[in-house]
Short mmCIF file of C-alpha atoms and ligand atoms in Angstrom, two decimals:
data_model
loop_
_atom_site.label_atom_id
_atom_site.label_comp_id
_atom_site.label_asym_id
_atom_site.label_seq_id
_atom_site.Cartn_x
_atom_site.Cartn_y
_atom_site.Cartn_z
CA MET A 8 124.49 -137.00 34.40
CA ARG A 9 127.75 -138.32 33.02
CA VAL A 10 130.45 -136.05 34.41
CA ALA A 11 134.17 -136.07 33.57
CA VAL A 12 136.63 -134.86 36.20
CA VAL A 13 139.98 -134.04 34.58
CA GLY A 14 142.72 -134.20 37.25
CA ALA A 15 142.89 -136.15 40.50
CA GLY A 16 144.45 -133.55 42.79
CA TRP A 17 142.60 -132.74 46.03
CA GLY A 18 140.21 -130.38 44.18
CA GLY A 19 139.32 -132.96 41.53
CA MET A 20 138.83 -135.72 44.08
CA ALA A 21 136.57 -133.45 46.17
CA ALA A 22 134.44 -132.75 43.10
CA ALA A 23 134.32 -136.46 42.21
CA VAL A 24 133.19 -137.47 45.73
CA ALA A 25 130.48 -134.79 45.89
CA LEU A 26 129.21 -135.63 42.38
CA THR A 27 129.09 -139.33 43.20
CA GLN A 28 127.18 -138.57 46.41
CA ALA A 29 124.69 -136.60 44.31
CA GLY A 30 124.09 -139.67 42.12
CA HIS A 31 126.02 -138.72 38.96
CA HIS A 32 128.14 -141.11 36.88
CA VAL A 33 131.67 -139.87 37.40
CA THR A 34 134.81 -140.60 35.39
CA VAL A 35 138.10 -139.24 36.75
CA MET A 36 141.06 -138.93 34.36
CA GLU A 37 144.49 -138.24 35.82
CA ALA A 38 147.66 -137.69 33.79
CA ALA A 39 150.04 -139.02 36.47
CA ARG A 40 150.26 -142.56 37.84
CA THR A 41 150.09 -141.17 41.40
CA LEU A 42 146.95 -139.38 42.61
CA GLY A 43 147.06 -136.16 44.62
CA GLY A 44 148.66 -133.61 42.27
CA ARG A 45 150.64 -131.08 44.28
CA ALA A 46 149.90 -132.97 47.54
CA ARG A 47 150.89 -136.54 46.71
CA ALA A 48 152.94 -139.43 48.05
CA LEU A 49 156.45 -139.91 46.69
CA HIS A 50 157.88 -143.43 46.48
CA THR A 51 161.65 -143.49 46.91
CA VAL A 52 164.40 -145.36 48.81
CA ASP A 53 166.16 -144.57 52.09
CA ALA A 54 169.93 -144.32 52.70
CA ALA A 55 170.12 -148.15 52.94
CA GLY A 56 168.26 -148.61 49.65
CA GLN A 57 165.02 -149.70 51.38
CA PRO A 58 161.65 -148.48 50.01
CA LEU A 59 160.54 -145.25 51.61
CA VAL A 60 157.33 -143.28 51.14
CA LEU A 61 157.69 -139.51 51.43
CA ASP A 62 155.56 -136.67 50.08
CA ASN A 63 156.27 -134.26 47.23
CA GLY A 64 156.24 -131.57 49.93
CA GLN A 65 155.64 -131.32 53.65
CA HIS A 66 152.06 -130.11 54.19
CA ILE A 67 150.37 -128.56 57.23
CA LEU A 68 146.62 -128.44 57.65
CA ILE A 69 144.82 -126.39 60.28
CA GLY A 70 141.77 -127.06 62.43
CA ALA A 71 139.78 -124.49 60.42
CA TYR A 72 140.03 -126.60 57.23
CA THR A 73 136.46 -127.70 57.87
CA GLU A 74 135.57 -128.95 54.40
CA THR A 75 138.80 -130.92 54.03
CA LEU A 76 138.28 -132.61 57.38
CA ARG A 77 134.62 -133.34 56.63
CA LEU A 78 135.48 -134.90 53.28
CA MET A 79 138.26 -137.00 54.78
CA ARG A 80 135.73 -138.42 57.24
CA THR A 81 133.25 -139.04 54.41
CA VAL A 82 135.72 -141.26 52.55
CA GLY A 83 136.67 -143.11 55.73
CA VAL A 84 139.87 -141.44 56.96
CA ASP A 85 140.27 -141.70 60.72
CA VAL A 86 141.26 -138.05 61.17
CA PRO A 87 142.56 -138.20 64.79
CA SER A 88 144.98 -141.01 63.99
CA ALA A 89 145.89 -139.76 60.51
CA MET A 90 147.15 -136.40 61.79
CA LEU A 91 148.97 -135.10 64.83
CA ARG A 92 146.97 -132.19 66.28
CA LEU A 93 149.02 -129.49 68.00
CA PRO A 94 148.16 -126.04 69.33
CA LEU A 95 149.44 -123.29 67.01
CA THR A 96 153.17 -123.11 67.60
CA LEU A 97 155.74 -120.91 65.95
CA THR A 98 158.90 -121.49 67.95
CA TYR A 99 162.59 -121.62 67.11
CA ALA A 100 165.30 -124.03 68.23
CA ASP A 101 166.14 -121.78 71.23
CA ARG A 102 162.43 -122.14 72.25
CA SER A 103 161.72 -118.46 71.59
CA GLY A 104 158.42 -117.62 69.89
CA LEU A 105 154.72 -118.27 70.28
CA GLU A 106 152.93 -121.37 71.50
CA LEU A 107 149.18 -121.10 72.04
CA PRO A 108 147.67 -122.99 75.00
CA ASP A 109 144.60 -125.20 74.50
CA LEU A 110 141.97 -122.58 75.44
CA PRO A 111 138.97 -121.16 73.59
CA PRO A 112 139.57 -118.00 71.54
CA PRO A 113 140.49 -115.25 72.31
CA TRP A 114 142.08 -116.63 75.52
CA ASP A 115 144.46 -118.91 73.64
CA ALA A 116 145.92 -115.95 71.73
CA LEU A 117 145.98 -113.64 74.78
CA VAL A 118 147.69 -116.14 77.06
CA GLY A 119 149.96 -117.38 74.23
CA VAL A 120 151.21 -113.88 73.41
CA ALA A 121 151.64 -113.00 77.09
CA ARG A 122 153.75 -116.13 77.61
CA ALA A 123 155.74 -115.91 74.34
CA ARG A 124 159.43 -116.44 74.99
CA GLY A 125 162.08 -114.01 73.80
CA TRP A 126 159.66 -111.16 73.08
CA SER A 127 159.78 -107.96 75.16
CA TRP A 128 156.64 -106.62 76.82
CA THR A 129 156.67 -103.79 74.25
CA ASP A 130 156.53 -106.45 71.48
CA LYS A 131 153.70 -108.31 73.19
CA VAL A 132 151.59 -105.22 73.84
CA ALA A 133 152.16 -104.00 70.25
CA LEU A 134 151.00 -107.36 68.86
CA LEU A 135 147.92 -107.55 71.09
CA ARG A 136 146.99 -103.96 70.30
CA THR A 137 147.40 -104.57 66.56
CA CYS A 138 145.32 -107.78 66.68
CA ALA A 139 142.60 -105.97 68.65
CA SER A 140 142.47 -103.21 66.02
CA TRP A 141 142.18 -105.82 63.22
CA GLN A 142 139.34 -107.46 65.09
CA LEU A 143 137.56 -104.12 65.64
CA LYS A 144 137.71 -103.50 61.88
CA GLY A 145 136.22 -106.95 61.20
CA PHE A 146 139.56 -108.22 59.80
CA ARG A 147 139.09 -106.02 56.73
CA CYS A 148 141.56 -103.64 55.16
CA ASP A 149 142.33 -101.82 51.92
CA ALA A 150 142.46 -104.48 49.20
CA ARG A 151 145.60 -102.84 47.76
CA TRP A 152 147.70 -103.31 50.91
CA SER A 153 150.50 -105.80 51.29
CA VAL A 154 151.05 -107.65 54.58
CA ALA A 155 154.18 -105.52 55.15
CA GLN A 156 152.05 -102.34 54.86
CA LEU A 157 149.39 -103.78 57.15
CA CYS A 158 151.98 -104.55 59.82
CA GLU A 159 154.37 -101.61 59.37
CA ARG A 160 153.85 -100.33 62.92
CA LEU A 161 154.87 -103.61 64.55
CA PRO A 162 158.37 -103.92 66.05
CA GLN A 163 161.04 -105.28 63.70
CA ARG A 164 161.55 -108.45 65.72
CA LEU A 165 157.87 -109.42 65.42
CA LEU A 166 157.90 -108.68 61.72
CA GLN A 167 160.89 -110.94 61.13
CA GLU A 168 160.20 -113.73 63.57
CA PHE A 169 156.41 -113.88 63.57
CA ILE A 170 154.62 -112.06 60.72
CA GLU A 171 157.02 -113.06 57.93
CA PRO A 172 157.03 -116.84 58.73
CA LEU A 173 153.27 -116.81 59.35
CA CYS A 174 152.68 -115.05 56.04
CA VAL A 175 155.02 -117.33 54.09
CA SER A 176 153.49 -120.47 55.59
CA ALA A 177 149.90 -119.33 54.97
CA LEU A 178 150.23 -117.54 51.61
CA ASN A 179 153.62 -118.79 50.31
CA THR A 180 154.28 -115.19 49.33
CA PRO A 181 156.73 -112.82 51.11
CA ALA A 182 155.08 -110.18 53.34
CA HIS A 183 156.04 -107.24 51.11
CA GLU A 184 154.22 -108.86 48.15
CA ALA A 185 151.42 -110.74 49.94
CA SER A 186 147.77 -109.62 50.06
CA ALA A 187 146.90 -108.17 53.47
CA GLU A 188 143.21 -108.83 52.79
CA VAL A 189 143.73 -112.60 52.35
CA PHE A 190 146.19 -112.73 55.27
CA LEU A 191 143.60 -111.16 57.60
CA ARG A 192 140.91 -113.56 56.37
CA VAL A 193 143.13 -116.56 57.11
CA LEU A 194 143.90 -115.16 60.58
CA ARG A 195 140.20 -114.55 61.28
CA ASP A 196 139.13 -118.01 60.15
CA SER A 197 141.89 -119.80 62.03
CA LEU A 198 142.10 -117.77 65.24
CA PHE A 199 138.42 -116.89 65.67
CA SER A 200 136.51 -119.77 64.09
CA GLY A 201 136.15 -121.55 67.42
CA ARG A 202 138.22 -123.76 69.66
CA GLY A 203 140.83 -125.74 67.75
CA GLY A 204 140.52 -123.67 64.54
CA SER A 205 144.13 -122.54 64.79
CA ASN A 206 145.45 -126.02 65.68
CA LEU A 207 148.13 -127.39 63.39
CA LEU A 208 147.37 -130.80 61.88
CA LEU A 209 150.50 -132.64 60.75
CA PRO A 210 149.97 -135.75 58.60
CA ARG A 211 151.12 -139.05 60.13
CA THR A 212 150.47 -140.91 56.89
CA ASP A 213 151.67 -140.12 53.39
CA LEU A 214 149.56 -137.54 51.55
CA GLY A 215 148.09 -140.16 49.19
CA THR A 216 146.63 -142.18 52.06
CA LEU A 217 145.52 -139.01 53.80
CA PHE A 218 142.95 -138.26 51.11
CA PRO A 219 143.32 -138.94 47.36
CA ASP A 220 144.03 -142.70 47.48
CA THR A 221 141.40 -143.28 50.17
CA ALA A 222 138.92 -141.19 48.17
CA ALA A 223 139.76 -143.25 45.05
CA GLN A 224 138.82 -146.49 46.89
CA TRP A 225 135.60 -144.86 48.10
CA LEU A 226 134.75 -143.73 44.54
CA GLN A 227 135.51 -147.08 42.95
CA ALA A 228 133.39 -148.88 45.55
CA ARG A 229 130.48 -146.68 44.41
CA GLY A 230 130.90 -147.32 40.70
CA ALA A 231 132.91 -144.25 39.65
CA ALA A 232 135.61 -144.86 37.01
CA LEU A 233 139.14 -143.70 37.73
CA HIS A 234 141.86 -143.73 35.08
CA SER A 235 145.36 -142.78 36.18
CA GLY A 236 148.12 -142.33 33.60
CA GLN A 237 145.56 -140.79 31.22
CA ARG A 238 146.38 -137.26 30.17
CA VAL A 239 143.46 -135.46 28.55
CA ALA A 240 144.60 -133.86 25.29
CA GLY A 241 141.50 -132.00 24.14
CA LEU A 242 137.91 -130.91 24.67
CA ALA A 243 135.18 -130.04 22.22
CA ARG A 244 131.68 -128.61 22.63
CA THR A 245 128.87 -130.83 21.28
CA PRO A 246 125.18 -129.88 20.92
CA ASP A 247 124.32 -131.58 24.23
CA GLY A 248 127.51 -131.46 26.26
CA TRP A 249 131.24 -131.99 25.83
CA ASP A 250 133.61 -134.46 24.21
CA VAL A 251 136.70 -135.28 26.24
CA ASP A 252 139.21 -136.92 23.92
CA GLY A 253 136.28 -138.25 21.89
CA THR A 254 134.10 -139.52 24.78
CA HIS A 255 130.82 -137.76 25.45
CA PHE A 256 129.93 -136.21 28.84
CA ASP A 257 127.08 -133.96 29.98
CA SER A 258 129.42 -131.84 32.11
CA VAL A 259 133.16 -131.53 32.63
CA VAL A 260 135.14 -130.39 35.67
CA LEU A 261 138.63 -129.20 34.75
CA ALA A 262 140.55 -129.93 37.95
CA THR A 263 144.03 -129.45 36.58
CA HIS A 264 146.59 -126.78 37.44
CA SER A 265 145.47 -123.36 36.12
CA THR A 266 147.83 -123.24 33.13
CA GLU A 267 146.65 -126.66 31.90
CA ALA A 268 142.99 -125.68 32.41
CA ALA A 269 143.59 -122.58 30.27
CA ARG A 270 145.25 -124.76 27.59
CA LEU A 271 142.30 -127.16 27.51
CA VAL A 272 139.75 -124.33 27.26
CA GLN A 273 141.84 -122.85 24.44
CA ALA A 274 141.87 -126.24 22.70
CA ALA A 275 138.03 -126.21 22.64
CA HIS A 276 137.95 -122.80 20.93
CA GLY A 277 137.10 -124.00 17.42
CA SER A 278 134.04 -125.91 18.66
CA LEU A 279 132.51 -122.92 20.50
CA SER A 280 129.88 -120.44 19.36
CA HIS A 281 130.93 -116.83 18.83
CA THR A 282 129.51 -115.78 22.23
CA GLU A 283 131.19 -118.66 24.00
CA GLN A 284 134.50 -117.85 22.36
CA GLY A 285 134.31 -114.38 23.96
CA GLU A 286 133.52 -115.85 27.42
CA ALA A 287 136.29 -118.44 27.07
CA THR A 288 138.84 -115.82 26.00
CA GLU A 289 138.06 -113.71 29.07
CA TRP A 290 138.38 -116.74 31.40
CA ILE A 291 141.69 -117.75 29.81
CA HIS A 292 142.99 -114.18 30.07
CA VAL A 293 142.34 -113.98 33.84
CA THR A 294 143.72 -117.49 34.41
CA GLN A 295 146.91 -116.94 32.45
CA ALA A 296 147.65 -113.73 34.35
CA LEU A 297 148.26 -115.71 37.59
CA ARG A 298 151.90 -115.86 38.69
CA PHE A 299 153.42 -118.63 40.79
CA THR A 300 155.79 -119.14 43.69
CA SER A 301 157.83 -122.26 44.33
CA ILE A 302 158.36 -124.49 47.37
CA GLY A 303 161.36 -126.73 47.87
CA THR A 304 161.46 -129.61 50.34
CA VAL A 305 164.78 -131.12 51.34
CA TYR A 306 164.52 -134.48 53.12
CA ALA A 307 167.67 -135.28 55.07
CA GLN A 308 168.70 -138.08 57.40
CA ALA A 309 170.43 -137.21 60.67
CA SER A 310 173.02 -139.85 61.49
CA ALA A 311 172.66 -142.03 64.58
CA THR A 312 175.32 -139.98 66.38
CA SER A 313 173.22 -136.85 65.93
CA LEU A 314 170.21 -138.49 67.55
CA PRO A 315 169.54 -138.25 71.26
CA ASN A 316 170.39 -141.62 72.89
CA GLY A 317 172.00 -142.87 69.68
CA SER A 318 169.88 -144.79 67.19
CA GLY A 319 168.02 -146.89 69.79
CA HIS A 320 164.45 -148.01 69.48
CA THR A 321 162.65 -146.20 72.28
CA GLU A 322 159.93 -143.74 71.36
CA GLU A 323 161.91 -140.70 72.59
CA SER A 324 164.98 -141.65 70.58
CA ARG A 325 162.92 -141.43 67.40
CA HIS A 326 162.90 -137.68 67.96
CA THR A 327 165.76 -135.55 66.67
CA LEU A 328 164.07 -132.26 67.51
CA ASN A 329 162.18 -131.53 70.70
CA GLN A 330 158.98 -130.94 68.70
CA ALA A 331 157.51 -132.02 65.38
CA MET A 332 157.97 -128.63 63.75
CA LEU A 333 160.36 -125.73 64.33
CA ALA A 334 160.76 -122.37 62.64
CA LEU A 335 164.24 -121.56 61.33
CA HIS A 336 165.88 -118.19 60.77
CA PRO A 337 166.19 -117.74 57.01
CA GLY A 338 168.88 -115.44 55.64
CA PRO A 339 171.50 -115.23 52.90
CA GLU A 340 172.49 -118.84 52.10
CA GLN A 341 170.13 -120.04 54.84
CA PRO A 342 167.08 -120.82 52.73
CA ALA A 343 164.80 -122.94 54.97
CA GLN A 344 161.95 -121.39 56.98
CA PHE A 345 160.74 -124.56 58.74
CA VAL A 346 161.94 -128.02 59.66
CA PHE A 347 159.73 -131.02 60.43
CA ASP A 348 160.92 -134.05 62.38
CA ARG A 349 159.20 -136.97 60.66
CA GLY A 350 160.18 -139.15 63.64
CA HIS A 351 157.37 -137.38 65.54
CA LEU A 352 155.01 -138.17 62.67
CA GLY A 353 155.39 -141.91 62.34
CA GLY A 354 158.43 -141.64 60.06
CA ALA A 355 161.96 -142.99 60.51
CA ALA A 356 164.10 -141.73 63.38
CA GLY A 357 166.31 -138.87 62.19
CA LEU A 358 164.30 -138.14 59.04
CA LEU A 359 163.87 -134.38 58.69
CA ALA A 360 161.99 -132.34 56.11
CA PHE A 361 163.22 -128.78 55.52
CA VAL A 362 160.79 -126.41 53.82
CA VAL A 363 162.03 -123.62 51.59
CA SER A 364 159.28 -121.30 50.39
CA VAL A 365 159.95 -119.29 47.26
CA SER A 366 162.94 -121.53 46.52
CA GLU A 367 165.15 -120.33 43.68
CA GLN A 368 168.45 -122.21 44.00
CA ASP A 369 169.40 -125.32 42.04
CA ARG A 370 169.00 -128.61 43.90
CA ALA A 371 172.69 -129.18 44.85
CA THR A 372 173.12 -125.63 46.19
CA LEU A 373 169.83 -125.89 48.07
CA GLU A 374 170.88 -129.14 49.77
CA ASP A 375 174.35 -127.78 50.72
CA GLN A 376 172.86 -124.62 52.17
CA VAL A 377 170.17 -126.49 54.11
CA VAL A 378 172.74 -128.87 55.63
CA ARG A 379 174.90 -125.93 56.75
CA GLN A 380 171.87 -124.07 58.12
CA ALA A 381 170.87 -127.16 60.12
CA GLN A 382 174.38 -127.47 61.53
CA GLU A 383 174.39 -123.83 62.62
CA GLN A 384 170.82 -123.47 63.87
CA LEU A 385 170.02 -126.98 65.11
CA GLY A 386 173.50 -128.19 66.01
CA LEU A 387 173.09 -131.34 63.90
CA LYS A 388 176.60 -132.57 63.14
CA THR A 389 175.91 -135.12 60.44
CA LEU A 390 173.03 -134.73 58.08
CA ARG A 391 172.78 -136.46 54.73
CA PRO A 392 170.38 -135.19 52.05
CA LEU A 393 168.10 -138.02 50.93
CA GLN A 394 165.73 -136.51 48.43
CA SER A 395 164.80 -132.98 47.37
CA VAL A 396 161.72 -131.86 45.51
CA VAL A 397 161.31 -128.37 44.10
CA GLU A 398 157.79 -127.58 42.94
CA LYS A 399 158.27 -124.54 40.71
CA ARG A 400 154.56 -123.71 40.54
CA ALA A 401 153.60 -124.77 44.03
CA THR A 402 151.07 -121.98 44.61
CA PHE A 403 149.82 -118.85 42.87
CA ALA A 404 151.43 -115.66 44.16
CA CYS A 405 148.75 -114.28 46.50
CA THR A 406 149.24 -110.56 45.82
CA PRO A 407 147.01 -107.55 46.67
CA GLY A 408 143.92 -107.05 44.48
CA LEU A 409 144.55 -110.31 42.60
CA ARG A 410 141.80 -111.23 40.12
CA ARG A 411 141.06 -114.97 40.10
CA PRO A 412 138.94 -116.85 37.54
CA GLY A 413 135.51 -118.15 38.55
CA ASN A 414 134.47 -121.82 38.80
CA ARG A 415 132.23 -121.49 35.77
CA VAL A 416 134.05 -121.47 32.46
CA LEU A 417 131.16 -122.10 30.04
CA SER A 418 127.82 -123.84 30.23
CA GLY A 419 128.56 -127.41 31.38
CA LEU A 420 132.30 -126.68 31.77
CA TRP A 421 133.58 -125.97 35.28
CA ALA A 422 137.01 -125.34 36.79
CA ALA A 423 138.06 -126.69 40.18
CA GLY A 424 141.35 -125.92 41.86
CA ASP A 425 143.06 -123.83 44.52
CA TYR A 426 143.36 -120.89 42.07
CA THR A 427 139.65 -120.25 41.37
CA GLU A 428 137.85 -117.34 43.01
CA GLY A 429 137.53 -117.96 46.73
CA PRO A 430 138.42 -116.70 50.18
CA TYR A 431 141.67 -118.62 50.65
CA PRO A 432 145.18 -118.61 49.23
CA ALA A 433 146.47 -121.72 47.40
CA THR A 434 145.77 -124.39 50.00
CA LEU A 435 144.26 -127.84 50.29
CA GLU A 436 141.14 -126.27 51.77
CA GLY A 437 140.94 -123.83 48.85
CA ALA A 438 141.23 -126.70 46.34
CA ILE A 439 138.65 -128.82 48.19
CA ARG A 440 136.15 -125.97 48.47
CA SER A 441 136.56 -125.17 44.80
CA GLY A 442 135.91 -128.82 43.86
CA LEU A 443 132.83 -128.95 46.10
CA HIS A 444 131.54 -125.70 44.67
CA ALA A 445 131.88 -126.95 41.08
CA ALA A 446 130.01 -130.14 42.04
CA GLN A 447 127.24 -128.14 43.75
CA GLN A 448 126.81 -125.96 40.67
CA ILE A 449 126.48 -129.01 38.40
CA THR A 450 124.04 -130.69 40.77
CA GLY A 451 122.07 -127.48 41.40
CA LEU A 452 121.67 -126.84 37.70
CA ARG A 453 120.17 -130.26 37.25
CA HIS A 454 117.40 -129.85 39.80
C1 FAD B 25 155.55 -128.32 48.22
C2 FAD B 25 154.17 -127.83 48.52
C3 FAD B 25 153.81 -127.57 49.83
C4 FAD B 25 152.52 -127.13 50.13
N1 FAD B 25 152.17 -126.94 51.43
C5 FAD B 25 150.87 -126.72 51.73
C6 FAD B 25 150.45 -126.72 53.08
O1 FAD B 25 151.25 -126.90 54.00
N2 FAD B 25 149.12 -126.54 53.34
C7 FAD B 25 148.20 -126.36 52.33
O2 FAD B 25 147.00 -126.25 52.64
N3 FAD B 25 148.59 -126.34 51.04
C8 FAD B 25 149.89 -126.52 50.72
N4 FAD B 25 150.28 -126.54 49.40
C9 FAD B 25 149.29 -126.22 48.35
C10 FAD B 25 148.42 -127.45 48.00
O3 FAD B 25 149.21 -128.58 47.78
C11 FAD B 25 147.64 -127.11 46.73
O4 FAD B 25 146.89 -125.93 46.97
C12 FAD B 25 146.67 -128.22 46.32
O5 FAD B 25 147.27 -129.48 46.35
C13 FAD B 25 146.15 -127.91 44.91
O6 FAD B 25 145.25 -128.92 44.52
P1 FAD B 25 144.46 -128.82 43.14
O7 FAD B 25 143.53 -129.96 43.10
O8 FAD B 25 143.92 -127.44 42.98
O9 FAD B 25 145.56 -128.93 41.96
P2 FAD B 25 146.69 -129.99 41.65
O10 FAD B 25 147.17 -130.62 42.89
O11 FAD B 25 147.70 -129.28 40.80
O12 FAD B 25 145.97 -131.13 40.79
C14 FAD B 25 145.86 -131.10 39.40
C15 FAD B 25 145.91 -132.53 38.86
O13 FAD B 25 145.60 -132.51 37.47
C16 FAD B 25 146.44 -133.43 36.81
N5 FAD B 25 146.48 -133.04 35.39
C17 FAD B 25 147.09 -131.96 34.85
N6 FAD B 25 146.86 -131.94 33.53
C18 FAD B 25 146.08 -133.00 33.22
C19 FAD B 25 145.49 -133.47 32.01
N7 FAD B 25 145.66 -132.86 30.84
N8 FAD B 25 144.75 -134.61 32.07
C20 FAD B 25 144.55 -135.27 33.24
N9 FAD B 25 145.09 -134.84 34.41
C21 FAD B 25 145.83 -133.70 34.40
C22 FAD B 25 147.76 -133.28 37.52
O14 FAD B 25 148.61 -134.39 37.29
C23 FAD B 25 147.30 -133.16 38.98
O15 FAD B 25 147.19 -134.41 39.59
C24 FAD B 25 151.57 -126.93 49.08
C25 FAD B 25 151.94 -127.18 47.75
C26 FAD B 25 153.21 -127.63 47.48
C27 FAD B 25 153.59 -127.91 46.04
#
């Protein structure tokens, strides 16, 4: 079959790889010049005006992202060298917090909680007891509950310093608004999917190299066509398939952001039968009801005087923080929840990435506040903002009872993306699984 994939984010590239493996003729059309969508490389310059490759946002993967890791290997990514693998760690600059040891579950969680620094024994017992009760109930709960309701019996300190950052990093939605059902599913799949499932995987390459650009080379080597800088304007139903901007395909995968997918389905309206118009309207209705939360990333350069041992060239002196990732205490005018030391991840010494989930400030205010927060919480005297990116629609708001649209839009028209129906919140793994599922449906229908 001739299949069009509209959008070269991680979901679209997953669909394109799986369709090519199944023997279809694939054409990928991407509006931007850079592949990767919401997880892409960002080409900029450093403080000295030298070229610098960053990402549109700092991303974390986890060991339980099985389909993402499998697909990376398929296209030739050397996963162990492309990402730093760390045991699940949620610690602050004063070293308080949780750090799981490298043990099989449930021993990693048991020993990690028992050893957590800065938590009282009452906190630790309360957390272990709560986790045990979640496990006994099969990690299921009332679909209407928020994470705050699920955890209301936990001590305040754990709520603030453990549950809230965990929830924001996994669902990008504050605990009082986030779906408890999805939160528990993520916990189950990461903590109990087997050894290493909860490990954090931090990219050591830019996000383009990590998957979309490498996948593009793999696709092109196998005869797939890839057009970047080509925004698809419209779709139309034909008797035997679909026209995409006037070119005929047997099937189409819409792998754009949800709002753009809804616009494209709407654009096809006039070419649809009466029955299909009804189906399309329903799909558009569910898709347009999704709401979004933002993520801001502030990249800042610590000056040589802030760095341990000055700006020397030894491996240790590349590190500004004692670990690759630290949690921060957010508060009024202290917007960041996490900081990443890119010096630990193959980046320049002193290059830090501050992550602000649900970011609402303008760029200048955000940078000022982050610099002051870093001075107060990390003791960094001189920090110069380099580049900030605010993605207004970074993820859909993962709220209780949320209805998500299915992969199938109409016969021969499929949607792929982190927002389609599936077990996970808006994540790389969610996008990849959605792309693979769309490809499987197309391939399955053929045979
Ligand atoms: C700052 C930030 C931090 C994040 N952190 C994490 C994290 O730590 N871990 C994690 O797992 N997830 C994280 N996410 C979420 C993750 O990036 C997304 O879930 C994932 O990238 C979504 O991929 P997608 O393929 O569904 O959609 P997208 O990435 O949105 O891809 C859609 C593509 O379609 C293209 N397109 C749109 N319209 C058209 C058109 N008309 N014609 C052709 N092409 C079109 C777009 O240019 C884009 O390339 C983060 C997201 C952001 C923004």
